[in-house]
Amino acid sequence: MYAVRGIGQKLFIFQSQCHRKALSTSNKLLKVKDTAKSYCYIYGACGFSTATARLKRVGTHNGSFHCDEALACFMIRLTDKFSNAQIVRTRDSQVLENLDAVVDVGSVYDPNRDRYDHHQCGFEQVFGHGFTTKLSSAGLVYKHYGAEIIAKELQLDVQHPNVFQLFLAVYKNFVEAVDAIDNGVNQYDVDQPPRYVNATGLSYRVARLNLDWVDPDQSSEKENEAFWQAMTLAGSEFLEAIHFHAKSWLPVQSIVMESLSARYDIDSSGEIIVLTRSCPWKLHIFELEEELKIDPTIKYVIYQDDRSENWRLQAVAVSPNKFSSRKPLPLPWRGLEGNKLSEVAGIPGCVFVHMSGFIGANKSYGGALALARVSLKA
């Protein structure tokens, strides 16, 4: 788990109406009382505030929360401009107007004023770079500040080429789903109901942090504590996504790219690649095939298993979310092992072929390549 800057610091809660107030304090809670019925709630990290160097204030709505504004609030506090800013939860338009930034409320998108709402009529902003999903408040903040956040987190210059690659990858593999779910975008263009329920994603887990209707304490203070937990959850997974893509995703992309470039050296068909080392290659195959316009597509990937030292032969799936393969290993081989498989295939050193035909193994590189070549012609 990566450290979540600012989240673990002491929390102050303010109630205010920005005019006639009486102040009372306790050890952990600072309240500003008012006779008005409408309140806003302000969260901020510990810090000194002066007339010349005050903490910035970022607004979002109170009431039930979603993943997009929780993530948006977390991300914007990582920027230089809004470092550890106070979070103000209110729907009072007069309060919102005087804040330094506003996300997911206010019916205004204006990056020059740091206004990032997506609910207004006519809003159709997308991330760009080939993405077509309408943005939520999370996507809006990420679009304008994501590159800066990634550069700071990885201690790179914002112009470093890896920053832009990660900027696109983290959007595609993390932020876009938050945008889509908040805007009600279906993942699949089908009219049939899903075959199973998947309620384990980040947006679902954030939603479950809202107060349950049976909770005896339905106070605004309790609601705001839950929102802070939502920011922590969404933010920690966002940072994990950045570090995963920097530490693992980028190196794998280089390995797969190198293998694709050498595919005709492996086999004249261009449909077999060999990885220089075992790695999680699957997503990269589809992305790089599309980017490089590879035709014919890759059918088999060969790599050496780190543990057994056997050579694996894996059939590429028809798409990232499908289990079926573009060209499964031949039916007569499936479910066979060892000498029996070698006898049927006519290739020595065979270890196994899975019942579904998506993967097999041989004791040598030459044996695995022979299996792939025979499979292509089957």
mmCIF file of C-alpha atoms in Angstrom:
data_model
loop_
_atom_site.group_PDB
_atom_site.id
_atom_site.type_symbol
_atom_site.label_atom_id
_atom_site.label_comp_id
_atom_site.label_asym_id
_atom_site.label_seq_id
_atom_site.Cartn_x
_atom_site.Cartn_y
_atom_site.Cartn_z
ATOM 1 C CA MET A 1 0.000 0.000 0.000
ATOM 2 C CA TYR A 2 1.401 3.385 -0.968
ATOM 3 C CA ALA A 3 1.310 6.258 1.478
ATOM 4 C CA VAL A 4 -1.611 8.617 1.010
ATOM 5 C CA ARG A 5 -0.242 12.075 1.609
ATOM 6 C CA GLY A 6 -2.368 14.327 3.786
ATOM 7 C CA ILE A 7 -5.039 11.733 4.530
ATOM 8 C CA GLY A 8 -3.493 10.424 7.739
ATOM 9 C CA GLN A 9 -3.086 13.861 9.271
ATOM 10 C CA LYS A 10 -5.323 15.199 12.017
ATOM 11 C CA LEU A 11 -8.758 16.234 10.791
ATOM 12 C CA PHE A 12 -10.573 19.454 11.619
ATOM 13 C CA ILE A 13 -14.285 19.905 10.940
ATOM 14 C CA PHE A 14 -15.862 23.327 10.654
ATOM 15 C CA GLN A 15 -19.515 24.281 10.484
ATOM 16 C CA SER A 16 -20.039 27.780 9.129
ATOM 17 C CA GLN A 17 -22.365 30.107 7.317
ATOM 18 C CA CYS A 18 -19.710 32.782 6.686
ATOM 19 C CA HIS A 19 -21.432 35.457 8.792
ATOM 20 C CA ARG A 20 -22.314 35.934 12.495
ATOM 21 C CA LYS A 21 -20.571 33.084 14.287
ATOM 22 C CA ALA A 22 -19.768 32.027 17.841
ATOM 23 C CA LEU A 23 -16.723 29.824 18.325
ATOM 24 C CA SER A 24 -16.309 26.865 20.653
ATOM 25 C CA THR A 25 -13.514 24.299 20.680
ATOM 26 C CA SER A 26 -12.607 20.886 22.013
ATOM 27 C CA ASN A 27 -9.492 18.739 21.660
ATOM 28 C CA LYS A 28 -10.458 17.062 18.366
ATOM 29 C CA LEU A 29 -13.302 19.116 16.979
ATOM 30 C CA LEU A 30 -13.537 22.780 16.110
ATOM 31 C CA LYS A 31 -17.083 24.066 15.548
ATOM 32 C CA VAL A 32 -18.221 27.420 14.297
ATOM 33 C CA LYS A 33 -21.838 27.792 15.366
ATOM 34 C CA ASP A 34 -24.454 29.768 13.489
ATOM 35 C CA THR A 35 -28.139 30.387 13.822
ATOM 36 C CA ALA A 36 -28.676 29.693 10.099
ATOM 37 C CA LYS A 37 -30.136 26.358 9.077
ATOM 38 C CA SER A 38 -27.722 25.724 6.199
ATOM 39 C CA TYR A 39 -24.203 24.580 6.915
ATOM 40 C CA CYS A 40 -21.134 23.691 4.974
ATOM 41 C CA TYR A 41 -18.529 21.222 6.192
ATOM 42 C CA ILE A 42 -14.852 21.876 5.690
ATOM 43 C CA TYR A 43 -12.144 19.238 5.866
ATOM 44 C CA GLY A 44 -8.465 20.050 5.847
ATOM 45 C CA ALA A 45 -5.090 18.720 6.861
ATOM 46 C CA CYS A 46 -3.315 20.222 9.864
ATOM 47 C CA GLY A 47 -1.368 23.320 8.921
ATOM 48 C CA PHE A 48 -0.876 26.981 9.663
ATOM 49 C CA SER A 49 -2.908 29.520 7.775
ATOM 50 C CA THR A 50 -1.895 33.177 7.457
ATOM 51 C CA ALA A 51 -3.202 36.130 5.547
ATOM 52 C CA THR A 52 -0.472 35.695 2.935
ATOM 53 C CA ALA A 53 -0.348 31.895 2.738
ATOM 54 C CA ARG A 54 -3.735 30.369 3.403
ATOM 55 C CA LEU A 55 -4.813 26.865 2.458
ATOM 56 C CA LYS A 56 -6.835 26.684 -0.740
ATOM 57 C CA ARG A 57 -10.433 25.465 -0.484
ATOM 58 C CA VAL A 58 -11.992 22.917 -2.837
ATOM 59 C CA GLY A 59 -15.744 22.421 -2.900
ATOM 60 C CA THR A 60 -17.916 19.425 -3.627
ATOM 61 C CA HIS A 61 -21.510 18.568 -2.764
ATOM 62 C CA ASN A 62 -22.668 17.163 0.551
ATOM 63 C CA GLY A 63 -25.145 14.285 0.861
ATOM 64 C CA SER A 64 -24.608 10.900 -0.778
ATOM 65 C CA PHE A 65 -21.259 10.639 -2.542
ATOM 66 C CA HIS A 66 -19.834 8.702 -5.452
ATOM 67 C CA CYS A 67 -16.402 7.529 -6.481
ATOM 68 C CA ASP A 68 -15.832 10.336 -8.986
ATOM 69 C CA GLU A 69 -15.894 13.265 -6.556
ATOM 70 C CA ALA A 70 -14.031 11.289 -3.886
ATOM 71 C CA LEU A 71 -11.245 10.607 -6.398
ATOM 72 C CA ALA A 72 -11.399 14.142 -7.813
ATOM 73 C CA CYS A 73 -10.967 15.666 -4.351
ATOM 74 C CA PHE A 74 -8.075 13.351 -3.592
ATOM 75 C CA MET A 75 -6.290 14.047 -6.863
ATOM 76 C CA ILE A 76 -6.625 17.823 -6.812
ATOM 77 C CA ARG A 77 -5.028 17.944 -3.347
ATOM 78 C CA LEU A 78 -1.900 16.330 -4.826
ATOM 79 C CA THR A 79 -1.266 19.271 -7.155
ATOM 80 C CA ASP A 80 1.030 22.181 -6.377
ATOM 81 C CA LYS A 81 -1.837 24.622 -6.754
ATOM 82 C CA PHE A 82 -4.138 22.837 -4.303
ATOM 83 C CA SER A 83 -1.660 20.981 -2.103
ATOM 84 C CA ASN A 84 -3.503 19.644 0.983
ATOM 85 C CA ALA A 85 -6.427 21.972 0.277
ATOM 86 C CA GLN A 86 -9.435 22.051 2.567
ATOM 87 C CA ILE A 87 -12.463 20.146 1.258
ATOM 88 C CA VAL A 88 -15.759 22.014 1.589
ATOM 89 C CA ARG A 89 -18.902 19.877 1.231
ATOM 90 C CA THR A 90 -21.961 21.989 0.466
ATOM 91 C CA ARG A 91 -24.560 22.790 -2.192
ATOM 92 C CA ASP A 92 -24.820 26.436 -1.144
ATOM 93 C CA SER A 93 -24.099 28.345 -4.365
ATOM 94 C CA GLN A 94 -22.883 31.431 -2.495
ATOM 95 C CA VAL A 95 -20.328 29.372 -0.591
ATOM 96 C CA LEU A 96 -19.237 27.518 -3.742
ATOM 97 C CA GLU A 97 -18.768 30.775 -5.647
ATOM 98 C CA ASN A 98 -16.063 31.927 -3.232
ATOM 99 C CA LEU A 99 -14.034 28.705 -3.245
ATOM 100 C CA ASP A 100 -10.784 28.202 -5.137
ATOM 101 C CA ALA A 101 -12.021 25.090 -6.969
ATOM 102 C CA VAL A 102 -15.299 23.168 -7.220
ATOM 103 C CA VAL A 103 -15.828 19.556 -8.356
ATOM 104 C CA ASP A 104 -19.013 17.623 -9.182
ATOM 105 C CA VAL A 105 -21.379 20.428 -8.256
ATOM 106 C CA GLY A 106 -22.258 23.916 -9.508
ATOM 107 C CA SER A 107 -23.195 23.053 -13.103
ATOM 108 C CA VAL A 108 -20.051 24.704 -14.492
ATOM 109 C CA TYR A 109 -17.050 23.353 -16.372
ATOM 110 C CA ASP A 110 -14.419 26.069 -16.639
ATOM 111 C CA PRO A 111 -10.810 24.947 -16.135
ATOM 112 C CA ASN A 112 -9.630 28.557 -16.070
ATOM 113 C CA ARG A 113 -11.599 28.958 -12.835
ATOM 114 C CA ASP A 114 -11.048 25.355 -11.673
ATOM 115 C CA ARG A 115 -14.709 24.442 -11.975
ATOM 116 C CA TYR A 116 -15.158 20.752 -12.776
ATOM 117 C CA ASP A 117 -18.809 19.710 -12.894
ATOM 118 C CA HIS A 118 -20.286 17.381 -15.517
ATOM 119 C CA HIS A 119 -24.015 17.414 -14.736
ATOM 120 C CA GLN A 120 -25.024 20.488 -16.757
ATOM 121 C CA CYS A 121 -27.066 20.274 -19.952
ATOM 122 C CA GLY A 122 -24.895 20.141 -23.051
ATOM 123 C CA PHE A 123 -21.793 18.810 -21.307
ATOM 124 C CA GLU A 124 -20.025 16.343 -23.614
ATOM 125 C CA GLN A 125 -16.352 16.614 -22.630
ATOM 126 C CA VAL A 126 -14.153 13.559 -23.232
ATOM 127 C CA PHE A 127 -10.528 12.831 -22.378
ATOM 128 C CA GLY A 128 -9.318 12.949 -25.983
ATOM 129 C CA HIS A 129 -6.468 10.831 -27.367
ATOM 130 C CA GLY A 130 -9.024 8.463 -28.913
ATOM 131 C CA PHE A 131 -11.175 8.029 -25.777
ATOM 132 C CA THR A 132 -14.893 8.700 -26.195
ATOM 133 C CA THR A 133 -16.306 8.170 -22.674
ATOM 134 C CA LYS A 134 -17.926 11.286 -21.226
ATOM 135 C CA LEU A 135 -15.946 12.600 -18.290
ATOM 136 C CA SER A 136 -17.032 12.747 -14.663
ATOM 137 C CA SER A 137 -15.478 15.126 -12.145
ATOM 138 C CA ALA A 138 -12.650 12.606 -11.687
ATOM 139 C CA GLY A 139 -11.861 12.543 -15.393
ATOM 140 C CA LEU A 140 -12.000 16.334 -15.599
ATOM 141 C CA VAL A 141 -9.507 16.823 -12.786
ATOM 142 C CA TYR A 142 -7.301 14.074 -14.196
ATOM 143 C CA LYS A 143 -7.422 15.579 -17.703
ATOM 144 C CA HIS A 144 -6.044 18.883 -16.443
ATOM 145 C CA TYR A 145 -3.774 17.745 -13.600
ATOM 146 C CA GLY A 146 -3.061 14.038 -14.149
ATOM 147 C CA ALA A 147 0.314 14.502 -15.864
ATOM 148 C CA GLU A 148 1.515 16.810 -13.082
ATOM 149 C CA ILE A 149 0.390 14.345 -10.403
ATOM 150 C CA ILE A 150 2.138 11.407 -12.087
ATOM 151 C CA ALA A 151 5.355 13.377 -12.568
ATOM 152 C CA LYS A 152 5.374 14.420 -8.901
ATOM 153 C CA GLU A 153 4.572 10.941 -7.628
ATOM 154 C CA LEU A 154 7.382 9.359 -9.689
ATOM 155 C CA GLN A 155 9.776 12.301 -9.259
ATOM 156 C CA LEU A 156 10.060 12.836 -13.010
ATOM 157 C CA ASP A 157 9.962 15.961 -15.124
ATOM 158 C CA VAL A 158 6.456 16.433 -16.519
ATOM 159 C CA GLN A 159 7.969 16.451 -20.035
ATOM 160 C CA HIS A 160 9.551 12.996 -19.556
ATOM 161 C CA PRO A 161 8.149 10.669 -22.257
ATOM 162 C CA ASN A 162 7.182 8.053 -19.654
ATOM 163 C CA VAL A 163 4.858 10.574 -17.994
ATOM 164 C CA PHE A 164 2.692 10.918 -21.086
ATOM 165 C CA GLN A 165 2.574 7.144 -21.620
ATOM 166 C CA LEU A 166 1.513 6.637 -18.016
ATOM 167 C CA PHE A 167 -0.962 9.527 -18.251
ATOM 168 C CA LEU A 168 -2.807 7.651 -21.016
ATOM 169 C CA ALA A 169 -2.419 4.193 -19.440
ATOM 170 C CA VAL A 170 -3.715 5.196 -15.997
ATOM 171 C CA TYR A 171 -6.697 6.886 -17.600
ATOM 172 C CA LYS A 172 -7.501 3.819 -19.708
ATOM 173 C CA ASN A 173 -6.986 1.255 -16.957
ATOM 174 C CA PHE A 174 -8.255 3.168 -13.914
ATOM 175 C CA VAL A 175 -9.934 6.568 -14.333
ATOM 176 C CA GLU A 176 -12.087 5.845 -17.391
ATOM 177 C CA ALA A 177 -14.108 3.203 -15.542
ATOM 178 C CA VAL A 178 -14.918 5.750 -12.828
ATOM 179 C CA ASP A 179 -16.107 8.185 -15.519
ATOM 180 C CA ALA A 180 -18.185 5.557 -17.299
ATOM 181 C CA ILE A 181 -19.901 4.187 -14.200
ATOM 182 C CA ASP A 182 -20.772 7.639 -12.891
ATOM 183 C CA ASN A 183 -22.224 8.637 -16.276
ATOM 184 C CA GLY A 184 -24.157 5.376 -16.690
ATOM 185 C CA VAL A 185 -22.182 4.126 -19.705
ATOM 186 C CA ASN A 186 -22.699 0.415 -20.362
ATOM 187 C CA GLN A 187 -19.520 -1.620 -20.673
ATOM 188 C CA TYR A 188 -21.065 -3.825 -23.387
ATOM 189 C CA ASP A 189 -23.407 -2.910 -26.242
ATOM 190 C CA VAL A 190 -25.922 -5.690 -25.640
ATOM 191 C CA ASP A 191 -29.544 -5.814 -24.549
ATOM 192 C CA GLN A 192 -29.147 -9.027 -22.568
ATOM 193 C CA PRO A 193 -28.726 -8.868 -18.784
ATOM 194 C CA PRO A 194 -25.284 -9.792 -17.429
ATOM 195 C CA ARG A 195 -24.723 -13.447 -16.598
ATOM 196 C CA TYR A 196 -23.287 -12.550 -13.196
ATOM 197 C CA VAL A 197 -23.011 -9.556 -10.902
ATOM 198 C CA ASN A 198 -19.637 -7.884 -10.365
ATOM 199 C CA ALA A 199 -19.992 -5.498 -7.430
ATOM 200 C CA THR A 200 -16.344 -5.541 -6.337
ATOM 201 C CA GLY A 201 -15.054 -2.614 -8.393
ATOM 202 C CA LEU A 202 -13.851 0.620 -6.840
ATOM 203 C CA SER A 203 -17.007 2.613 -7.606
ATOM 204 C CA TYR A 204 -19.148 -0.025 -5.884
ATOM 205 C CA ARG A 205 -16.893 -0.153 -2.836
ATOM 206 C CA VAL A 206 -16.908 3.628 -2.507
ATOM 207 C CA ALA A 207 -20.712 3.649 -2.775
ATOM 208 C CA ARG A 208 -20.940 1.168 0.081
ATOM 209 C CA LEU A 209 -19.160 3.641 2.344
ATOM 210 C CA ASN A 210 -22.251 5.873 2.312
ATOM 211 C CA LEU A 211 -24.295 5.690 5.488
ATOM 212 C CA ASP A 212 -26.610 2.700 5.514
ATOM 213 C CA TRP A 213 -30.278 3.520 5.959
ATOM 214 C CA VAL A 214 -30.346 1.391 9.116
ATOM 215 C CA ASP A 215 -27.439 3.245 10.770
ATOM 216 C CA PRO A 216 -28.744 5.026 13.897
ATOM 217 C CA ASP A 217 -26.367 7.968 13.353
ATOM 218 C CA GLN A 218 -27.366 9.779 10.149
ATOM 219 C CA SER A 219 -25.648 13.035 11.078
ATOM 220 C CA SER A 220 -23.702 15.205 8.643
ATOM 221 C CA GLU A 221 -20.578 14.665 10.757
ATOM 222 C CA LYS A 222 -20.882 10.904 10.279
ATOM 223 C CA GLU A 223 -21.511 11.380 6.560
ATOM 224 C CA ASN A 224 -18.395 13.519 6.196
ATOM 225 C CA GLU A 225 -16.288 10.944 8.003
ATOM 226 C CA ALA A 226 -17.526 8.393 5.479
ATOM 227 C CA PHE A 227 -16.593 10.708 2.601
ATOM 228 C CA TRP A 228 -13.081 11.058 3.967
ATOM 229 C CA GLN A 229 -12.835 7.250 4.018
ATOM 230 C CA ALA A 230 -14.006 7.242 0.395
ATOM 231 C CA MET A 231 -11.283 9.726 -0.560
ATOM 232 C CA THR A 232 -8.708 7.546 1.181
ATOM 233 C CA LEU A 233 -9.886 4.389 -0.573
ATOM 234 C CA ALA A 234 -10.110 5.915 -4.057
ATOM 235 C CA GLY A 235 -6.869 7.832 -3.623
ATOM 236 C CA SER A 236 -4.799 4.925 -2.378
ATOM 237 C CA GLU A 237 -5.869 2.768 -5.311
ATOM 238 C CA PHE A 238 -5.163 5.629 -7.718
ATOM 239 C CA LEU A 239 -1.598 5.900 -6.417
ATOM 240 C CA GLU A 240 -1.214 2.131 -6.596
ATOM 241 C CA ALA A 241 -2.295 2.294 -10.240
ATOM 242 C CA ILE A 242 0.370 4.914 -10.987
ATOM 243 C CA HIS A 243 3.118 2.867 -9.363
ATOM 244 C CA PHE A 244 1.980 -0.384 -10.959
ATOM 245 C CA HIS A 245 2.045 1.140 -14.420
ATOM 246 C CA ALA A 246 5.448 2.721 -13.830
ATOM 247 C CA LYS A 247 7.065 -0.326 -12.216
ATOM 248 C CA SER A 248 5.445 -3.177 -14.159
ATOM 249 C CA TRP A 249 3.357 -1.988 -17.109
ATOM 250 C CA LEU A 250 6.017 0.088 -18.893
ATOM 251 C CA PRO A 251 8.752 -2.608 -18.761
ATOM 252 C CA VAL A 252 6.310 -5.238 -20.059
ATOM 253 C CA GLN A 253 5.353 -2.970 -22.941
ATOM 254 C CA SER A 254 9.024 -2.777 -23.948
ATOM 255 C CA ILE A 255 9.380 -6.576 -23.845
ATOM 256 C CA VAL A 256 6.274 -7.155 -25.962
ATOM 257 C CA MET A 257 7.241 -4.415 -28.410
ATOM 258 C CA GLU A 258 10.658 -6.015 -28.891
ATOM 259 C CA SER A 259 9.052 -9.415 -29.460
ATOM 260 C CA LEU A 260 6.603 -8.028 -32.001
ATOM 261 C CA SER A 261 9.419 -6.366 -33.904
ATOM 262 C CA ALA A 262 11.220 -9.716 -34.167
ATOM 263 C CA ARG A 263 8.174 -11.841 -35.034
ATOM 264 C CA TYR A 264 9.215 -12.549 -38.632
ATOM 265 C CA ASP A 265 12.573 -13.791 -37.364
ATOM 266 C CA ILE A 266 10.695 -16.454 -35.399
ATOM 267 C CA ASP A 267 8.354 -17.655 -38.121
ATOM 268 C CA SER A 268 7.591 -16.470 -41.642
ATOM 269 C CA SER A 269 3.888 -16.224 -40.797
ATOM 270 C CA GLY A 270 4.496 -13.355 -38.357
ATOM 271 C CA GLU A 271 1.859 -14.913 -36.084
ATOM 272 C CA ILE A 272 4.192 -16.286 -33.375
ATOM 273 C CA ILE A 273 6.202 -14.208 -30.926
ATOM 274 C CA VAL A 274 8.765 -15.224 -28.314
ATOM 275 C CA LEU A 275 9.154 -13.195 -25.120
ATOM 276 C CA THR A 276 12.675 -12.614 -23.817
ATOM 277 C CA ARG A 277 11.299 -13.258 -20.318
ATOM 278 C CA SER A 278 8.030 -14.330 -18.735
ATOM 279 C CA CYS A 279 5.796 -11.331 -18.002
ATOM 280 C CA PRO A 280 2.087 -10.300 -17.952
ATOM 281 C CA TRP A 281 1.877 -9.657 -21.692
ATOM 282 C CA LYS A 282 -1.806 -10.107 -22.522
ATOM 283 C CA LEU A 283 -3.156 -6.553 -22.473
ATOM 284 C CA HIS A 284 -0.158 -5.222 -24.347
ATOM 285 C CA ILE A 285 -0.705 -7.590 -27.271
ATOM 286 C CA PHE A 286 -4.077 -6.036 -28.100
ATOM 287 C CA GLU A 287 -3.000 -2.447 -27.542
ATOM 288 C CA LEU A 288 0.180 -2.749 -29.601
ATOM 289 C CA GLU A 289 -1.504 -4.707 -32.396
ATOM 290 C CA GLU A 290 -3.973 -1.863 -32.772
ATOM 291 C CA GLU A 291 -1.331 0.846 -32.439
ATOM 292 C CA LEU A 292 1.072 -0.802 -34.907
ATOM 293 C CA LYS A 293 -1.733 -2.065 -37.178
ATOM 294 C CA ILE A 294 -0.354 -5.610 -37.068
ATOM 295 C CA ASP A 295 -1.939 -7.939 -39.625
ATOM 296 C CA PRO A 296 -2.150 -10.889 -39.407
ATOM 297 C CA THR A 297 -2.698 -10.825 -35.680
ATOM 298 C CA ILE A 298 -0.573 -12.801 -33.225
ATOM 299 C CA LYS A 299 -1.873 -16.315 -32.589
ATOM 300 C CA TYR A 300 0.713 -17.754 -30.158
ATOM 301 C CA VAL A 301 3.082 -16.418 -27.528
ATOM 302 C CA ILE A 302 6.069 -18.513 -26.402
ATOM 303 C CA TYR A 303 7.989 -17.897 -23.181
ATOM 304 C CA GLN A 304 10.018 -19.846 -20.636
ATOM 305 C CA ASP A 305 8.293 -20.637 -17.354
ATOM 306 C CA ASP A 306 10.398 -19.244 -14.503
ATOM 307 C CA ARG A 307 9.588 -22.070 -12.103
ATOM 308 C CA SER A 308 9.635 -25.253 -14.174
ATOM 309 C CA GLU A 309 11.990 -23.967 -16.895
ATOM 310 C CA ASN A 310 9.659 -25.566 -19.442
ATOM 311 C CA TRP A 311 8.694 -23.524 -22.488
ATOM 312 C CA ARG A 312 5.066 -22.414 -22.508
ATOM 313 C CA LEU A 313 3.004 -21.923 -25.637
ATOM 314 C CA GLN A 314 -0.114 -19.812 -25.125
ATOM 315 C CA ALA A 315 -2.877 -19.061 -27.616
ATOM 316 C CA VAL A 316 -3.889 -15.393 -27.729
ATOM 317 C CA ALA A 317 -7.511 -14.706 -26.736
ATOM 318 C CA VAL A 318 -9.943 -13.173 -29.221
ATOM 319 C CA SER A 319 -10.129 -10.042 -27.046
ATOM 320 C CA PRO A 320 -8.936 -8.897 -23.589
ATOM 321 C CA ASN A 321 -12.206 -9.851 -21.884
ATOM 322 C CA LYS A 322 -12.836 -13.164 -23.646
ATOM 323 C CA PHE A 323 -11.692 -16.628 -22.620
ATOM 324 C CA SER A 324 -11.892 -18.143 -26.113
ATOM 325 C CA SER A 325 -8.697 -18.173 -28.199
ATOM 326 C CA ARG A 326 -8.054 -16.875 -31.697
ATOM 327 C CA LYS A 327 -6.658 -20.278 -32.653
ATOM 328 C CA PRO A 328 -6.694 -22.906 -29.880
ATOM 329 C CA LEU A 329 -4.183 -25.733 -29.913
ATOM 330 C CA PRO A 330 -5.456 -28.731 -31.958
ATOM 331 C CA LEU A 331 -8.319 -30.734 -30.497
ATOM 332 C CA PRO A 332 -6.498 -34.147 -30.610
ATOM 333 C CA TRP A 333 -3.797 -32.731 -28.288
ATOM 334 C CA ARG A 334 -6.092 -31.315 -25.623
ATOM 335 C CA GLY A 335 -5.963 -32.956 -22.208
ATOM 336 C CA LEU A 336 -2.909 -35.063 -23.101
ATOM 337 C CA GLU A 337 0.397 -35.090 -21.224
ATOM 338 C CA GLY A 338 3.969 -36.330 -21.538
ATOM 339 C CA ASN A 339 4.820 -39.211 -23.855
ATOM 340 C CA LYS A 340 1.231 -39.665 -25.016
ATOM 341 C CA LEU A 341 1.083 -36.039 -26.163
ATOM 342 C CA SER A 342 4.488 -36.302 -27.846
ATOM 343 C CA GLU A 343 3.318 -39.419 -29.684
ATOM 344 C CA VAL A 344 0.068 -37.842 -30.924
ATOM 345 C CA ALA A 345 1.701 -34.527 -31.860
ATOM 346 C CA GLY A 346 4.810 -36.135 -33.333
ATOM 347 C CA ILE A 347 6.982 -33.689 -31.356
ATOM 348 C CA PRO A 348 9.338 -34.904 -28.598
ATOM 349 C CA GLY A 349 9.512 -33.348 -25.138
ATOM 350 C CA CYS A 350 5.859 -32.419 -24.788
ATOM 351 C CA VAL A 351 4.642 -31.707 -21.241
ATOM 352 C CA PHE A 352 0.908 -30.990 -21.532
ATOM 353 C CA VAL A 353 -1.871 -29.239 -23.456
ATOM 354 C CA HIS A 354 -4.805 -27.810 -21.490
ATOM 355 C CA MET A 355 -8.303 -29.230 -22.035
ATOM 356 C CA SER A 356 -9.472 -25.925 -23.566
ATOM 357 C CA GLY A 357 -6.465 -25.707 -25.868
ATOM 358 C CA PHE A 358 -5.412 -22.254 -24.688
ATOM 359 C CA ILE A 359 -1.996 -23.308 -23.358
ATOM 360 C CA GLY A 360 0.576 -26.075 -23.578
ATOM 361 C CA ALA A 361 4.221 -26.715 -22.748
ATOM 362 C CA ASN A 362 7.336 -28.457 -24.011
ATOM 363 C CA LYS A 363 10.672 -29.116 -22.346
ATOM 364 C CA SER A 364 12.558 -27.156 -25.005
ATOM 365 C CA TYR A 365 12.197 -23.922 -26.933
ATOM 366 C CA GLY A 366 12.432 -25.827 -30.210
ATOM 367 C CA GLY A 367 9.639 -28.156 -29.114
ATOM 368 C CA ALA A 368 7.344 -25.265 -28.156
ATOM 369 C CA LEU A 369 8.018 -23.533 -31.475
ATOM 370 C CA ALA A 370 7.271 -26.770 -33.336
ATOM 371 C CA LEU A 371 3.928 -27.053 -31.494
ATOM 372 C CA ALA A 372 3.062 -23.494 -32.515
ATOM 373 C CA ARG A 373 3.959 -24.040 -36.153
ATOM 374 C CA VAL A 374 1.934 -27.245 -36.397
ATOM 375 C CA SER A 375 -1.006 -25.558 -34.657
ATOM 376 C CA LEU A 376 -0.998 -22.698 -37.153
ATOM 377 C CA LYS A 377 -1.485 -25.150 -40.011
ATOM 378 C CA ALA A 378 -4.027 -27.333 -38.223
#
